[in-house]
Amino acid sequence: MENDFLKQYIHNLYSDESIKEKRFYNIGAGSQRSKFDFWTYIDLETSKYSKKGIDIFYDLESLSPIPVPDDHAEVVFNSFVIEHISMEATKNLCREAFRMLKKGGVFHSKVHCYEYAYRLYNHKLISPKIPFECRESNELLDDFLKKYNGRVKAFFNDKNEYVFKSLSDSEELIFNAENSFIYHNATAALDNLSKGSSNIRELLETKDKKDIASFYENVLGYVDKNKKEPHQHNANYFSKEDLFSFMKDVGFSEVYFTQPYQSISPTLWEDKLNPVHMGFLFSIEAIK
């Protein structure tokens, strides 16, 4: 009974027609899949994630209408998508979600928290996602380990940098607060920053440390758009407050910040749809 509770509750709340026609949309789904079969998955065709199970191929950066009828969807959901796309694409996603949803439908976004990333950077702390959980830093580490057949030791040095050192020569792979911030939040800026100076912090310094928008605007200036991959964070900072205001202006009747598992739609109570990403997360929900 416990295992069936959520499924029964969802089927009781939503019509058979909505369940059958899969009017629950996961946009930018990547490899995320629910244990329930009433979801429609939408993603970029060139995504690095598995395309198995994707129902609609769609590029958010096209700014075109999502191929879903007006006033049709029960839920429009996206999980860690907004931080990968431009601000204009984010705005278009909000407008499209409003158009697609039935009255009373739910739009729910889980978003990478650039504010938390900036706070760690300001306190000169290495991101907890580095080096093991961030794709780019993990690939660097894998290559380093393969090069030396695993004959490597790891330690923190007196600068609080995390160092991987070969046991056969003096080569080191070093992660510090500066490069870990870039790997996690704006990988495509790394080459341009490295050309400019060996001191990333010096290049990114702003007069007012409380002005997070100016900081990310500075970071964005170093992003090489030709090297930016769809799965990478792009540092195109859209503050929580501005996103909230924009969603209100779109016409949603209610907009509020929430947390993992907190939604008025039980379809979003499932574990697989609630990754926490080591705290790099805020959630926002809106009702049409």
PDB file of C-alpha atoms in Angstrom:
ATOM      1  CA  MET A   1       0.000   0.000   0.000  1.00  0.00           C
ATOM      2  CA  GLU A   2       2.837   2.362   0.831  1.00  0.00           C
ATOM      3  CA  ASN A   3       4.456   1.826  -2.576  1.00  0.00           C
ATOM      4  CA  ASP A   4       1.160   2.367  -4.399  1.00  0.00           C
ATOM      5  CA  PHE A   5       0.066   5.448  -2.422  1.00  0.00           C
ATOM      6  CA  LEU A   6       1.659   8.104  -4.637  1.00  0.00           C
ATOM      7  CA  LYS A   7       0.585   6.507  -7.907  1.00  0.00           C
ATOM      8  CA  GLN A   8      -2.999   6.099  -6.665  1.00  0.00           C
ATOM      9  CA  TYR A   9      -3.056   9.682  -5.379  1.00  0.00           C
ATOM     10  CA  ILE A  10      -1.861  11.100  -8.722  1.00  0.00           C
ATOM     11  CA  HIS A  11      -4.376   9.012 -10.681  1.00  0.00           C
ATOM     12  CA  ASN A  12      -7.115  10.149  -8.319  1.00  0.00           C
ATOM     13  CA  LEU A  13      -6.236  13.857  -8.673  1.00  0.00           C
ATOM     14  CA  TYR A  14      -5.783  13.996 -12.442  1.00  0.00           C
ATOM     15  CA  SER A  15      -8.146  12.892 -15.200  1.00  0.00           C
ATOM     16  CA  ASP A  16      -7.676   9.665 -17.122  1.00  0.00           C
ATOM     17  CA  GLU A  17      -7.319  11.815 -20.254  1.00  0.00           C
ATOM     18  CA  SER A  18      -4.396  13.810 -18.805  1.00  0.00           C
ATOM     19  CA  ILE A  19      -2.664  10.632 -17.639  1.00  0.00           C
ATOM     20  CA  LYS A  20      -3.181   8.842 -20.962  1.00  0.00           C
ATOM     21  CA  GLU A  21      -2.078  11.831 -23.068  1.00  0.00           C
ATOM     22  CA  LYS A  22       0.953  12.436 -20.825  1.00  0.00           C
ATOM     23  CA  ARG A  23       0.175  16.079 -20.118  1.00  0.00           C
ATOM     24  CA  PHE A  24       3.054  16.333 -17.667  1.00  0.00           C
ATOM     25  CA  TYR A  25       6.123  17.845 -19.331  1.00  0.00           C
ATOM     26  CA  ASN A  26       9.746  17.550 -18.228  1.00  0.00           C
ATOM     27  CA  ILE A  27      11.634  20.146 -20.285  1.00  0.00           C
ATOM     28  CA  GLY A  28      15.394  19.754 -20.618  1.00  0.00           C
ATOM     29  CA  ALA A  29      14.950  16.294 -19.169  1.00  0.00           C
ATOM     30  CA  GLY A  30      18.408  14.958 -20.007  1.00  0.00           C
ATOM     31  CA  SER A  31      18.621  11.451 -18.569  1.00  0.00           C
ATOM     32  CA  GLN A  32      16.140  12.148 -15.748  1.00  0.00           C
ATOM     33  CA  ARG A  33      13.241   9.689 -15.855  1.00  0.00           C
ATOM     34  CA  SER A  34      10.303   9.204 -13.518  1.00  0.00           C
ATOM     35  CA  LYS A  35       9.170   5.789 -12.374  1.00  0.00           C
ATOM     36  CA  PHE A  36       5.728   6.741 -13.711  1.00  0.00           C
ATOM     37  CA  ASP A  37       4.878   6.634 -17.408  1.00  0.00           C
ATOM     38  CA  PHE A  38       2.659   9.708 -17.684  1.00  0.00           C
ATOM     39  CA  TRP A  39       5.514  12.155 -18.370  1.00  0.00           C
ATOM     40  CA  THR A  40       6.407  13.644 -21.750  1.00  0.00           C
ATOM     41  CA  TYR A  41      10.152  14.312 -22.024  1.00  0.00           C
ATOM     42  CA  ILE A  42      11.544  17.244 -24.000  1.00  0.00           C
ATOM     43  CA  ASP A  43      15.223  17.916 -24.665  1.00  0.00           C
ATOM     44  CA  LEU A  44      17.808  19.197 -27.103  1.00  0.00           C
ATOM     45  CA  GLU A  45      18.598  16.695 -29.855  1.00  0.00           C
ATOM     46  CA  THR A  46      22.353  17.336 -29.574  1.00  0.00           C
ATOM     47  CA  SER A  47      22.409  16.898 -25.803  1.00  0.00           C
ATOM     48  CA  LYS A  48      25.212  14.756 -24.335  1.00  0.00           C
ATOM     49  CA  TYR A  49      22.601  12.987 -22.246  1.00  0.00           C
ATOM     50  CA  SER A  50      20.831   9.822 -23.353  1.00  0.00           C
ATOM     51  CA  LYS A  51      18.196  10.447 -25.999  1.00  0.00           C
ATOM     52  CA  LYS A  52      16.394   7.229 -25.133  1.00  0.00           C
ATOM     53  CA  GLY A  53      12.890   8.089 -24.001  1.00  0.00           C
ATOM     54  CA  ILE A  54      12.898  11.693 -25.287  1.00  0.00           C
ATOM     55  CA  ASP A  55       9.486  12.355 -26.852  1.00  0.00           C
ATOM     56  CA  ILE A  56      10.031  15.837 -28.303  1.00  0.00           C
ATOM     57  CA  PHE A  57      13.303  17.314 -29.491  1.00  0.00           C
ATOM     58  CA  TYR A  58      13.368  21.059 -28.883  1.00  0.00           C
ATOM     59  CA  ASP A  59      16.060  23.722 -28.542  1.00  0.00           C
ATOM     60  CA  LEU A  60      15.268  26.237 -25.806  1.00  0.00           C
ATOM     61  CA  GLU A  61      17.672  28.719 -27.390  1.00  0.00           C
ATOM     62  CA  SER A  62      15.554  28.767 -30.568  1.00  0.00           C
ATOM     63  CA  LEU A  63      13.023  30.948 -28.681  1.00  0.00           C
ATOM     64  CA  SER A  64      10.323  29.273 -30.780  1.00  0.00           C
ATOM     65  CA  PRO A  65       7.026  27.890 -29.460  1.00  0.00           C
ATOM     66  CA  ILE A  66       7.266  24.505 -27.745  1.00  0.00           C
ATOM     67  CA  PRO A  67       5.148  22.081 -29.850  1.00  0.00           C
ATOM     68  CA  VAL A  68       2.435  21.632 -27.222  1.00  0.00           C
ATOM     69  CA  PRO A  69      -1.125  23.066 -27.510  1.00  0.00           C
ATOM     70  CA  ASP A  70      -2.360  26.032 -25.458  1.00  0.00           C
ATOM     71  CA  ASP A  71      -4.111  25.349 -22.125  1.00  0.00           C
ATOM     72  CA  HIS A  72      -3.150  21.669 -22.321  1.00  0.00           C
ATOM     73  CA  ALA A  73      -0.554  20.768 -19.675  1.00  0.00           C
ATOM     74  CA  GLU A  74      -1.159  19.817 -16.073  1.00  0.00           C
ATOM     75  CA  VAL A  75       2.501  20.271 -15.036  1.00  0.00           C
ATOM     76  CA  VAL A  76       5.521  21.860 -16.715  1.00  0.00           C
ATOM     77  CA  PHE A  77       8.715  20.909 -14.902  1.00  0.00           C
ATOM     78  CA  ASN A  78      12.393  21.610 -15.400  1.00  0.00           C
ATOM     79  CA  SER A  79      15.264  20.489 -13.221  1.00  0.00           C
ATOM     80  CA  PHE A  80      18.622  22.296 -13.405  1.00  0.00           C
ATOM     81  CA  VAL A  81      17.980  23.722 -16.853  1.00  0.00           C
ATOM     82  CA  ILE A  82      17.788  27.520 -16.461  1.00  0.00           C
ATOM     83  CA  GLU A  83      21.473  27.844 -15.519  1.00  0.00           C
ATOM     84  CA  HIS A  84      22.433  26.254 -18.853  1.00  0.00           C
ATOM     85  CA  ILE A  85      20.509  28.647 -21.093  1.00  0.00           C
ATOM     86  CA  SER A  86      20.470  32.367 -21.829  1.00  0.00           C
ATOM     87  CA  MET A  87      18.277  34.820 -19.976  1.00  0.00           C
ATOM     88  CA  GLU A  88      16.132  35.282 -23.097  1.00  0.00           C
ATOM     89  CA  ALA A  89      15.640  31.514 -23.342  1.00  0.00           C
ATOM     90  CA  THR A  90      14.631  31.428 -19.667  1.00  0.00           C
ATOM     91  CA  LYS A  91      12.060  34.155 -20.245  1.00  0.00           C
ATOM     92  CA  ASN A  92      10.697  32.315 -23.274  1.00  0.00           C
ATOM     93  CA  LEU A  93      10.463  29.098 -21.223  1.00  0.00           C
ATOM     94  CA  CYS A  94       8.372  30.910 -18.591  1.00  0.00           C
ATOM     95  CA  ARG A  95       6.068  32.386 -21.234  1.00  0.00           C
ATOM     96  CA  GLU A  96       5.710  29.045 -22.995  1.00  0.00           C
ATOM     97  CA  ALA A  97       4.953  27.246 -19.720  1.00  0.00           C
ATOM     98  CA  PHE A  98       2.175  29.749 -19.017  1.00  0.00           C
ATOM     99  CA  ARG A  99       0.751  29.258 -22.515  1.00  0.00           C
ATOM    100  CA  MET A 100       0.886  25.456 -22.326  1.00  0.00           C
ATOM    101  CA  LEU A 101      -0.658  25.084 -18.866  1.00  0.00           C
ATOM    102  CA  LYS A 102      -4.328  24.635 -18.103  1.00  0.00           C
ATOM    103  CA  LYS A 103      -5.804  27.042 -15.569  1.00  0.00           C
ATOM    104  CA  GLY A 104      -4.599  25.804 -12.182  1.00  0.00           C
ATOM    105  CA  GLY A 105      -1.628  24.009 -13.777  1.00  0.00           C
ATOM    106  CA  VAL A 106       1.789  24.019 -12.114  1.00  0.00           C
ATOM    107  CA  PHE A 107       5.119  25.333 -13.417  1.00  0.00           C
ATOM    108  CA  HIS A 108       8.046  24.143 -11.275  1.00  0.00           C
ATOM    109  CA  SER A 109      11.747  24.932 -11.752  1.00  0.00           C
ATOM    110  CA  LYS A 110      14.747  23.631  -9.848  1.00  0.00           C
ATOM    111  CA  VAL A 111      17.657  25.992 -10.456  1.00  0.00           C
ATOM    112  CA  HIS A 112      21.399  26.002  -9.818  1.00  0.00           C
ATOM    113  CA  CYS A 113      22.079  28.543  -7.063  1.00  0.00           C
ATOM    114  CA  TYR A 114      24.643  31.001  -8.414  1.00  0.00           C
ATOM    115  CA  GLU A 115      24.359  32.947  -5.153  1.00  0.00           C
ATOM    116  CA  TYR A 116      25.725  29.988  -3.170  1.00  0.00           C
ATOM    117  CA  ALA A 117      28.525  29.513  -5.719  1.00  0.00           C
ATOM    118  CA  TYR A 118      29.488  33.191  -5.374  1.00  0.00           C
ATOM    119  CA  ARG A 119      29.444  32.989  -1.584  1.00  0.00           C
ATOM    120  CA  LEU A 120      31.872  30.052  -1.649  1.00  0.00           C
ATOM    121  CA  TYR A 121      34.100  31.934  -4.078  1.00  0.00           C
ATOM    122  CA  ASN A 122      34.161  35.050  -1.882  1.00  0.00           C
ATOM    123  CA  HIS A 123      35.180  32.946   1.116  1.00  0.00           C
ATOM    124  CA  LYS A 124      37.878  31.243  -0.973  1.00  0.00           C
ATOM    125  CA  LEU A 125      36.326  27.798  -0.609  1.00  0.00           C
ATOM    126  CA  ILE A 126      36.494  24.988  -3.139  1.00  0.00           C
ATOM    127  CA  SER A 127      33.091  23.955  -4.488  1.00  0.00           C
ATOM    128  CA  PRO A 128      31.938  20.651  -2.928  1.00  0.00           C
ATOM    129  CA  LYS A 129      31.110  19.510  -6.479  1.00  0.00           C
ATOM    130  CA  ILE A 130      34.812  19.699  -7.411  1.00  0.00           C
ATOM    131  CA  PRO A 131      36.567  17.551  -8.493  1.00  0.00           C
ATOM    132  CA  PHE A 132      34.432  14.429  -8.226  1.00  0.00           C
ATOM    133  CA  GLU A 133      30.901  15.464  -9.274  1.00  0.00           C
ATOM    134  CA  CYS A 134      31.476  18.166 -11.874  1.00  0.00           C
ATOM    135  CA  ARG A 135      31.850  16.623 -15.347  1.00  0.00           C
ATOM    136  CA  GLU A 136      34.798  18.776 -16.485  1.00  0.00           C
ATOM    137  CA  SER A 137      36.909  18.487 -13.336  1.00  0.00           C
ATOM    138  CA  ASN A 138      36.119  14.777 -13.060  1.00  0.00           C
ATOM    139  CA  GLU A 139      37.268  14.211 -16.650  1.00  0.00           C
ATOM    140  CA  LEU A 140      40.518  16.038 -15.896  1.00  0.00           C
ATOM    141  CA  LEU A 141      41.042  13.871 -12.840  1.00  0.00           C
ATOM    142  CA  ASP A 142      40.243  10.665 -14.755  1.00  0.00           C
ATOM    143  CA  ASP A 143      42.810  11.577 -17.426  1.00  0.00           C
ATOM    144  CA  PHE A 144      45.422  12.350 -14.773  1.00  0.00           C
ATOM    145  CA  LEU A 145      44.829   9.056 -12.970  1.00  0.00           C
ATOM    146  CA  LYS A 146      44.993   7.084 -16.222  1.00  0.00           C
ATOM    147  CA  LYS A 147      48.217   8.813 -17.229  1.00  0.00           C
ATOM    148  CA  TYR A 148      49.903   7.600 -14.038  1.00  0.00           C
ATOM    149  CA  ASN A 149      48.013   4.301 -13.704  1.00  0.00           C
ATOM    150  CA  GLY A 150      46.508   5.470 -10.433  1.00  0.00           C
ATOM    151  CA  ARG A 151      49.914   6.072  -8.833  1.00  0.00           C
ATOM    152  CA  VAL A 152      48.815   9.399  -7.411  1.00  0.00           C
ATOM    153  CA  LYS A 153      48.411  10.863  -3.952  1.00  0.00           C
ATOM    154  CA  ALA A 154      45.871  13.510  -2.967  1.00  0.00           C
ATOM    155  CA  PHE A 155      46.278  16.140  -0.268  1.00  0.00           C
ATOM    156  CA  PHE A 156      45.555  19.732   0.706  1.00  0.00           C
ATOM    157  CA  ASN A 157      48.549  22.062   0.583  1.00  0.00           C
ATOM    158  CA  ASP A 158      49.249  25.093   2.766  1.00  0.00           C
ATOM    159  CA  LYS A 159      47.212  27.286   0.370  1.00  0.00           C
ATOM    160  CA  ASN A 160      44.105  25.133   0.962  1.00  0.00           C
ATOM    161  CA  GLU A 161      44.334  23.832  -2.588  1.00  0.00           C
ATOM    162  CA  TYR A 162      43.396  20.227  -3.328  1.00  0.00           C
ATOM    163  CA  VAL A 163      46.370  18.602  -5.041  1.00  0.00           C
ATOM    164  CA  PHE A 164      46.756  15.359  -6.963  1.00  0.00           C
ATOM    165  CA  LYS A 165      50.448  14.577  -7.335  1.00  0.00           C
ATOM    166  CA  SER A 166      52.083  11.879  -9.401  1.00  0.00           C
ATOM    167  CA  LEU A 167      54.244   9.434  -7.427  1.00  0.00           C
ATOM    168  CA  SER A 168      56.550   8.961 -10.420  1.00  0.00           C
ATOM    169  CA  ASP A 169      57.364  12.602 -11.194  1.00  0.00           C
ATOM    170  CA  SER A 170      56.508  16.070  -9.929  1.00  0.00           C
ATOM    171  CA  GLU A 171      53.423  16.750 -12.063  1.00  0.00           C
ATOM    172  CA  GLU A 172      50.409  18.021 -10.141  1.00  0.00           C
ATOM    173  CA  LEU A 173      46.739  18.615 -10.830  1.00  0.00           C
ATOM    174  CA  ILE A 174      45.519  21.417  -8.571  1.00  0.00           C
ATOM    175  CA  PHE A 175      42.003  22.538  -7.668  1.00  0.00           C
ATOM    176  CA  ASN A 176      41.537  25.802  -5.804  1.00  0.00           C
ATOM    177  CA  ALA A 177      38.650  28.144  -5.032  1.00  0.00           C
ATOM    178  CA  GLU A 178      39.153  30.066  -8.275  1.00  0.00           C
ATOM    179  CA  ASN A 179      39.413  27.324 -10.862  1.00  0.00           C
ATOM    180  CA  SER A 180      36.803  25.161  -9.092  1.00  0.00           C
ATOM    181  CA  PHE A 181      34.364  28.073  -9.329  1.00  0.00           C
ATOM    182  CA  ILE A 182      35.011  28.350 -13.070  1.00  0.00           C
ATOM    183  CA  TYR A 183      34.834  24.591 -13.718  1.00  0.00           C
ATOM    184  CA  HIS A 184      31.472  24.459 -11.947  1.00  0.00           C
ATOM    185  CA  ASN A 185      29.874  27.710 -13.105  1.00  0.00           C
ATOM    186  CA  ALA A 186      31.440  28.843 -16.388  1.00  0.00           C
ATOM    187  CA  THR A 187      33.726  26.196 -17.886  1.00  0.00           C
ATOM    188  CA  ALA A 188      33.820  27.922 -21.276  1.00  0.00           C
ATOM    189  CA  ALA A 189      35.433  30.983 -19.662  1.00  0.00           C
ATOM    190  CA  LEU A 190      38.504  29.095 -18.435  1.00  0.00           C
ATOM    191  CA  ASP A 191      40.685  29.430 -21.550  1.00  0.00           C
ATOM    192  CA  ASN A 192      40.115  33.169 -21.876  1.00  0.00           C
ATOM    193  CA  LEU A 193      40.727  33.717 -18.179  1.00  0.00           C
ATOM    194  CA  SER A 194      43.944  31.687 -18.340  1.00  0.00           C
ATOM    195  CA  LYS A 195      45.195  33.776 -21.255  1.00  0.00           C
ATOM    196  CA  GLY A 196      44.505  36.995 -19.392  1.00  0.00           C
ATOM    197  CA  SER A 197      46.359  36.187 -16.199  1.00  0.00           C
ATOM    198  CA  SER A 198      47.458  33.364 -13.940  1.00  0.00           C
ATOM    199  CA  ASN A 199      45.413  35.089 -11.228  1.00  0.00           C
ATOM    200  CA  ILE A 200      41.730  34.440 -11.971  1.00  0.00           C
ATOM    201  CA  ARG A 201      40.578  36.292  -8.865  1.00  0.00           C
ATOM    202  CA  GLU A 202      42.414  39.423  -9.981  1.00  0.00           C
ATOM    203  CA  LEU A 203      40.629  39.384 -13.338  1.00  0.00           C
ATOM    204  CA  LEU A 204      37.190  38.834 -11.821  1.00  0.00           C
ATOM    205  CA  GLU A 205      37.526  41.309  -8.962  1.00  0.00           C
ATOM    206  CA  THR A 206      34.702  43.849  -8.643  1.00  0.00           C
ATOM    207  CA  LYS A 207      34.657  47.007  -6.550  1.00  0.00           C
ATOM    208  CA  ASP A 208      31.550  45.978  -4.610  1.00  0.00           C
ATOM    209  CA  LYS A 209      31.638  42.365  -3.413  1.00  0.00           C
ATOM    210  CA  LYS A 210      27.897  42.552  -2.706  1.00  0.00           C
ATOM    211  CA  ASP A 211      27.167  43.307  -6.375  1.00  0.00           C
ATOM    212  CA  ILE A 212      26.724  39.729  -7.558  1.00  0.00           C
ATOM    213  CA  ALA A 213      25.151  40.780 -10.863  1.00  0.00           C
ATOM    214  CA  SER A 214      28.255  42.787 -11.871  1.00  0.00           C
ATOM    215  CA  PHE A 215      30.481  39.883 -10.883  1.00  0.00           C
ATOM    216  CA  TYR A 216      28.637  37.409 -13.117  1.00  0.00           C
ATOM    217  CA  GLU A 217      28.488  39.966 -15.925  1.00  0.00           C
ATOM    218  CA  ASN A 218      32.286  40.123 -15.677  1.00  0.00           C
ATOM    219  CA  VAL A 219      32.538  36.304 -15.745  1.00  0.00           C
ATOM    220  CA  LEU A 220      30.176  36.136 -18.733  1.00  0.00           C
ATOM    221  CA  GLY A 221      32.493  38.427 -20.668  1.00  0.00           C
ATOM    222  CA  TYR A 222      35.157  35.695 -20.621  1.00  0.00           C
ATOM    223  CA  VAL A 223      32.841  32.882 -21.787  1.00  0.00           C
ATOM    224  CA  ASP A 224      33.787  31.588 -25.238  1.00  0.00           C
ATOM    225  CA  LYS A 225      30.389  30.902 -26.796  1.00  0.00           C
ATOM    226  CA  ASN A 226      31.998  28.702 -29.447  1.00  0.00           C
ATOM    227  CA  LYS A 227      33.283  26.363 -26.726  1.00  0.00           C
ATOM    228  CA  LYS A 228      30.208  26.430 -24.515  1.00  0.00           C
ATOM    229  CA  GLU A 229      28.494  23.012 -24.361  1.00  0.00           C
ATOM    230  CA  PRO A 230      24.725  22.732 -23.637  1.00  0.00           C
ATOM    231  CA  HIS A 231      25.355  20.739 -20.438  1.00  0.00           C
ATOM    232  CA  GLN A 232      27.643  23.428 -18.983  1.00  0.00           C
ATOM    233  CA  HIS A 233      26.601  26.283 -16.718  1.00  0.00           C
ATOM    234  CA  ASN A 234      26.918  29.572 -18.548  1.00  0.00           C
ATOM    235  CA  ALA A 235      27.120  32.244 -15.782  1.00  0.00           C
ATOM    236  CA  ASN A 236      24.232  34.141 -17.399  1.00  0.00           C
ATOM    237  CA  TYR A 237      22.960  35.236 -14.009  1.00  0.00           C
ATOM    238  CA  PHE A 238      19.199  35.643 -13.557  1.00  0.00           C
ATOM    239  CA  SER A 239      18.653  36.471  -9.890  1.00  0.00           C
ATOM    240  CA  LYS A 240      15.990  34.697  -7.879  1.00  0.00           C
ATOM    241  CA  GLU A 241      14.222  37.987  -7.299  1.00  0.00           C
ATOM    242  CA  ASP A 242      14.224  38.937 -10.988  1.00  0.00           C
ATOM    243  CA  LEU A 243      12.985  35.487 -11.986  1.00  0.00           C
ATOM    244  CA  PHE A 244      10.188  35.740  -9.414  1.00  0.00           C
ATOM    245  CA  SER A 245       9.138  39.181 -10.736  1.00  0.00           C
ATOM    246  CA  PHE A 246       9.248  38.048 -14.347  1.00  0.00           C
ATOM    247  CA  MET A 247       7.029  35.032 -13.651  1.00  0.00           C
ATOM    248  CA  LYS A 248       4.511  37.279 -11.901  1.00  0.00           C
ATOM    249  CA  ASP A 249       4.539  39.635 -14.889  1.00  0.00           C
ATOM    250  CA  VAL A 250       3.919  36.714 -17.266  1.00  0.00           C
ATOM    251  CA  GLY A 251       0.543  36.281 -15.550  1.00  0.00           C
ATOM    252  CA  PHE A 252       0.842  33.393 -13.079  1.00  0.00           C
ATOM    253  CA  SER A 253      -1.705  33.793 -10.277  1.00  0.00           C
ATOM    254  CA  GLU A 254       0.737  32.545  -7.622  1.00  0.00           C
ATOM    255  CA  VAL A 255       4.540  32.458  -7.558  1.00  0.00           C
ATOM    256  CA  TYR A 256       6.566  31.270  -4.574  1.00  0.00           C
ATOM    257  CA  PHE A 257       9.945  29.843  -3.629  1.00  0.00           C
ATOM    258  CA  THR A 258       9.926  26.289  -2.417  1.00  0.00           C
ATOM    259  CA  GLN A 259      12.256  23.378  -1.575  1.00  0.00           C
ATOM    260  CA  PRO A 260      12.871  19.817  -2.803  1.00  0.00           C
ATOM    261  CA  TYR A 261       9.690  17.740  -2.581  1.00  0.00           C
ATOM    262  CA  GLN A 262       7.583  20.830  -1.823  1.00  0.00           C
ATOM    263  CA  SER A 263       4.978  21.181  -4.554  1.00  0.00           C
ATOM    264  CA  ILE A 264       1.219  21.355  -4.787  1.00  0.00           C
ATOM    265  CA  SER A 265       1.453  18.672  -7.485  1.00  0.00           C
ATOM    266  CA  PRO A 266       2.079  15.168  -6.082  1.00  0.00           C
ATOM    267  CA  THR A 267       3.671  14.297  -9.450  1.00  0.00           C
ATOM    268  CA  LEU A 268       6.719  16.194  -8.129  1.00  0.00           C
ATOM    269  CA  TRP A 269       7.003  14.334  -4.813  1.00  0.00           C
ATOM    270  CA  GLU A 270       9.057  11.554  -6.347  1.00  0.00           C
ATOM    271  CA  ASP A 271      12.689  11.010  -5.246  1.00  0.00           C
ATOM    272  CA  LYS A 272      14.026  10.853  -8.808  1.00  0.00           C
ATOM    273  CA  LEU A 273      12.728  14.375  -9.493  1.00  0.00           C
ATOM    274  CA  ASN A 274      14.313  15.913  -6.408  1.00  0.00           C
ATOM    275  CA  PRO A 275      18.122  15.941  -6.655  1.00  0.00           C
ATOM    276  CA  VAL A 276      19.722  18.403  -4.217  1.00  0.00           C
ATOM    277  CA  HIS A 277      23.135  18.806  -5.907  1.00  0.00           C
ATOM    278  CA  MET A 278      24.992  19.393  -2.647  1.00  0.00           C
ATOM    279  CA  GLY A 279      23.017  22.522  -1.837  1.00  0.00           C
ATOM    280  CA  PHE A 280      23.412  24.284  -5.209  1.00  0.00           C
ATOM    281  CA  LEU A 281      19.670  24.582  -5.493  1.00  0.00           C
ATOM    282  CA  PHE A 282      16.680  26.824  -5.210  1.00  0.00           C
ATOM    283  CA  SER A 283      13.187  25.934  -6.389  1.00  0.00           C
ATOM    284  CA  ILE A 284      10.437  28.183  -7.623  1.00  0.00           C
ATOM    285  CA  GLU A 285       6.845  27.197  -8.397  1.00  0.00           C
ATOM    286  CA  ALA A 286       3.990  29.029 -10.092  1.00  0.00           C
ATOM    287  CA  ILE A 287       0.310  28.358 -10.641  1.00  0.00           C
ATOM    288  CA  LYS A 288      -1.611  29.520 -13.701  1.00  0.00           C
TER     289      LYS A 288
END
